[in-house]
Tab-separated table of C-alpha atoms in Angstrom:
chain	number	residue	atom	x	y	z
A	1	LEU	CA	98.566	92.813	98.506
A	2	GLU	CA	94.920	92.995	99.613
A	3	PHE	CA	95.373	89.916	101.799
A	4	ALA	CA	98.334	91.484	103.633
A	5	GLN	CA	96.459	94.778	104.023
A	6	SER	CA	93.447	92.957	105.495
A	7	ILE	CA	95.674	91.124	107.998
A	8	CYS	CA	97.194	94.420	109.175
A	9	ARG	CA	93.742	95.975	109.571
A	10	ALA	CA	92.378	92.954	111.437
A	11	MET	CA	95.342	92.558	113.805
A	12	GLY	CA	95.617	96.297	114.324
A	13	GLY	CA	91.966	96.558	115.293
A	14	MET	CA	92.209	93.911	118.024
A	15	LYS	CA	93.421	96.388	120.668
A	16	ARG	CA	96.300	94.091	121.532
A	17	PHE	CA	100.045	94.376	121.247
A	18	ASP	CA	99.932	94.450	117.448
A	19	HIS	CA	97.702	97.547	117.411
A	20	PHE	CA	100.519	99.475	115.757
A	21	LEU	CA	99.782	97.541	112.548
A	22	THR	CA	97.030	100.084	111.875
A	23	HIS	CA	99.932	102.464	111.076
A	24	VAL	CA	101.398	100.106	108.453
A	25	LYS	CA	100.983	100.871	104.767
A	26	VAL	CA	101.566	97.725	102.713
A	27	ILE	CA	103.285	98.698	99.472
A	28	SER	CA	103.509	95.199	97.985
A	29	ALA	CA	103.057	91.667	99.258
A	30	GLY	CA	102.835	88.139	97.943
A	31	GLN	CA	104.607	84.816	97.692
A	32	GLY	CA	106.010	85.153	101.220
A	33	HIS	CA	107.369	88.677	100.782
A	34	ILE	CA	106.232	92.096	101.936
A	35	GLN	CA	107.277	95.701	101.469
A	36	ALA	CA	105.670	98.106	103.905
A	37	GLU	CA	105.979	101.515	105.504
A	38	LEU	CA	105.296	102.194	109.178
A	39	LYS	CA	104.262	105.606	110.423
A	40	VAL	CA	106.137	106.031	113.712
A	41	THR	CA	103.826	107.538	116.307
A	42	GLU	CA	104.590	109.141	119.651
A	43	ASP	CA	103.741	105.993	121.623
A	44	MET	CA	106.533	104.156	119.739
A	45	LEU	CA	109.248	106.554	120.910
A	46	ASN	CA	111.776	106.063	123.702
A	47	GLY	CA	112.737	108.645	126.324
A	48	GLY	CA	115.157	110.255	123.867
A	49	GLY	CA	112.381	110.838	121.346
A	50	THR	CA	113.555	108.248	118.820
A	51	PHE	CA	111.955	105.012	117.618
A	52	HIS	CA	112.268	102.566	120.539
A	53	GLY	CA	114.474	99.531	119.811
A	54	GLY	CA	111.879	97.144	121.189
A	55	ALA	CA	109.242	98.712	118.956
A	56	ILE	CA	111.562	98.289	115.958
A	57	ALA	CA	112.021	94.580	116.727
A	58	THR	CA	108.274	94.146	117.216
A	59	ALA	CA	107.571	95.856	113.892
A	60	ILE	CA	110.056	93.603	112.089
A	61	ASP	CA	108.590	90.500	113.715
A	62	SER	CA	104.936	91.339	113.085
A	63	ILE	CA	105.260	92.773	109.584
A	64	SER	CA	107.466	89.903	108.412
A	65	THR	CA	104.848	87.463	109.744
A	66	VAL	CA	102.233	89.149	107.566
A	67	GLY	CA	104.551	88.753	104.600
A	68	LEU	CA	105.126	85.076	105.321
A	69	MET	CA	101.372	84.500	105.518
A	70	THR	CA	101.129	85.472	101.828
A	71	ALA	CA	103.178	82.402	100.846
A	72	GLY	CA	100.140	80.206	100.355
A	73	LYS	CA	96.399	80.009	100.740
A	74	HIS	CA	96.542	78.161	104.052
A	75	THR	CA	99.785	79.529	105.525
A	76	PRO	CA	99.177	80.214	109.233
A	77	PRO	CA	101.080	82.845	111.206
A	78	GLY	CA	104.250	81.444	112.711
A	79	VAL	CA	106.143	81.905	115.907
A	80	SER	CA	109.559	83.555	115.807
A	81	VAL	CA	112.286	81.259	117.050
A	82	ASP	CA	115.193	83.632	116.595
A	83	LEU	CA	115.169	87.354	115.794
A	84	HIS	CA	118.431	89.219	115.474
A	85	VAL	CA	118.328	92.978	114.976
A	86	THR	CA	121.441	95.113	114.636
A	87	TYR	CA	120.957	98.793	115.440
A	88	ILE	CA	123.169	101.521	114.028
A	89	SER	CA	123.291	105.188	114.928
């Protein structure tokens, strides 16, 4: 849990694309799994005022990477090869 929280803080503080990770609250993490909450902020919204689909996909990609990094002591971050997100209204 602490490892995943520290990754989110470090990546979020880099002032890069993953800066939104500062808004992630890690509930549980370990052995390649993660459960987290993301506070959706105004800069994550689309023109209609809802959570932007691209931001949703980015959140899934980045947060799941943090979870995967908890699989082992020396597990590096990976690169997504295929990400499929289905949106419902």
